[in-house]
Amino acid sequence: MTYVVTEACIRCKYMDCVEVCPVDCFYEGENMLVIHPDECIDCGVCEPECPAEAILPDSDGAAEKWLQLNRDYSAQWPNITRKGEAPADADSFKGVPEKFARFFSDKPGER
């Protein structure tokens, strides 16, 4: 089992999850994070840290469609090990529906 980041992270990208991860399995895109499913050790410490509730275990039916996206982009985006600044407008995107279709960026994060 692994954990995955879902569309709730898009445009929120709070990054509270990053520093609690004991294996540094988060990768940063321009406007969201993903978890490398082969690096995640299923410890679950990241899930309660996410203010956007964007992290789910892959055993959750809602996470199934996000597993491949996490796998694909963790191979393309840079690894992130420290919490950065959330976007200034992050709170206004919390809970917004259909963020993937409207706001997802496949560009890597810049650090």
CSV table of C-alpha atoms in Angstrom, one decimal, residues 30-109:
chain,number,residue,atom,x,y,z
A,30,GLU,CA,4.2,23.9,-10.2
A,31,ASN,CA,0.9,23.8,-8.3
A,32,MET,CA,0.7,20.5,-6.5
A,33,LEU,CA,2.8,17.7,-4.9
A,34,VAL,CA,2.8,14.0,-5.6
A,35,ILE,CA,4.1,11.0,-3.7
A,36,HIS,CA,6.4,8.4,-5.4
A,37,PRO,CA,4.4,5.2,-4.7
A,38,ASP,CA,7.5,2.9,-4.8
A,39,GLU,CA,9.3,5.1,-2.2
A,40,CYS,CA,6.3,5.5,0.2
A,41,ILE,CA,6.6,3.2,3.2
A,42,ASP,CA,2.9,3.5,4.1
A,43,CYS,CA,3.6,5.1,7.5
A,44,GLY,CA,0.6,7.5,7.1
A,45,VAL,CA,2.2,10.4,9.0
A,46,CYS,CA,1.6,12.7,6.0
A,47,GLU,CA,-2.2,12.2,5.7
A,48,PRO,CA,-3.3,14.1,8.9
A,49,GLU,CA,-0.8,16.9,8.2
A,50,CYS,CA,-2.6,18.0,5.0
A,51,PRO,CA,-4.9,21.0,5.5
A,52,ALA,CA,-6.6,20.3,2.2
A,53,GLU,CA,-7.2,16.6,3.0
A,54,ALA,CA,-5.5,15.8,-0.4
A,55,ILE,CA,-3.6,12.7,0.8
A,56,LEU,CA,-5.3,9.3,0.7
A,57,PRO,CA,-4.2,5.7,1.0
A,58,ASP,CA,-4.3,3.9,-2.3
A,59,SER,CA,-6.8,1.5,-0.8
A,60,ASP,CA,-9.4,4.3,-0.7
A,61,GLY,CA,-11.5,4.0,-3.9
A,62,ALA,CA,-11.2,7.8,-4.4
A,63,ALA,CA,-7.4,7.4,-4.6
A,64,GLU,CA,-7.3,4.8,-7.3
A,65,LYS,CA,-7.3,7.2,-10.3
A,66,TRP,CA,-4.5,9.3,-8.7
A,67,LEU,CA,-2.0,6.5,-8.3
A,68,GLN,CA,-0.8,6.6,-11.9
A,69,LEU,CA,-0.6,10.4,-11.9
A,70,ASN,CA,1.6,10.3,-8.7
A,71,ARG,CA,3.8,7.6,-10.3
A,72,ASP,CA,4.2,9.5,-13.6
A,73,TYR,CA,4.9,12.9,-12.1
A,74,SER,CA,7.2,11.7,-9.3
A,75,ALA,CA,9.5,10.4,-12.1
A,76,GLN,CA,9.5,13.9,-13.7
A,77,TRP,CA,9.3,16.5,-11.0
A,78,PRO,CA,12.1,17.3,-8.4
A,79,ASN,CA,12.2,15.8,-5.0
A,80,ILE,CA,11.2,18.1,-2.2
A,81,THR,CA,12.4,17.6,1.4
A,82,ARG,CA,11.5,20.9,3.1
A,83,LYS,CA,8.3,22.8,3.4
A,84,GLY,CA,8.1,25.8,1.2
A,85,GLU,CA,5.7,28.7,1.0
A,86,ALA,CA,2.1,27.8,0.1
A,87,PRO,CA,0.6,30.0,-2.7
A,88,ALA,CA,-0.7,33.3,-1.3
A,89,ASP,CA,-4.2,32.4,-2.6
A,90,ALA,CA,-4.1,28.7,-1.4
A,91,ASP,CA,-7.0,29.1,1.1
A,92,SER,CA,-9.3,30.4,-1.7
A,93,PHE,CA,-8.7,27.1,-3.7
A,94,LYS,CA,-9.3,24.8,-0.7
A,95,GLY,CA,-12.4,22.7,-1.5
A,96,VAL,CA,-12.9,23.9,-5.0
A,97,PRO,CA,-14.3,21.1,-7.2
A,98,GLU,CA,-12.8,19.8,-10.5
A,99,LYS,CA,-9.4,21.4,-10.0
A,100,PHE,CA,-7.6,19.0,-12.2
A,101,ALA,CA,-9.5,19.9,-15.3
A,102,ARG,CA,-9.3,23.6,-14.6
A,103,PHE,CA,-5.9,24.2,-13.0
A,104,PHE,CA,-3.5,21.3,-13.2
A,105,SER,CA,0.0,22.1,-14.5
A,106,ASP,CA,2.4,19.4,-15.5
A,107,LYS,CA,5.3,21.8,-15.1
A,108,PRO,CA,7.9,20.9,-12.4
A,109,GLY,CA,8.2,23.1,-9.3
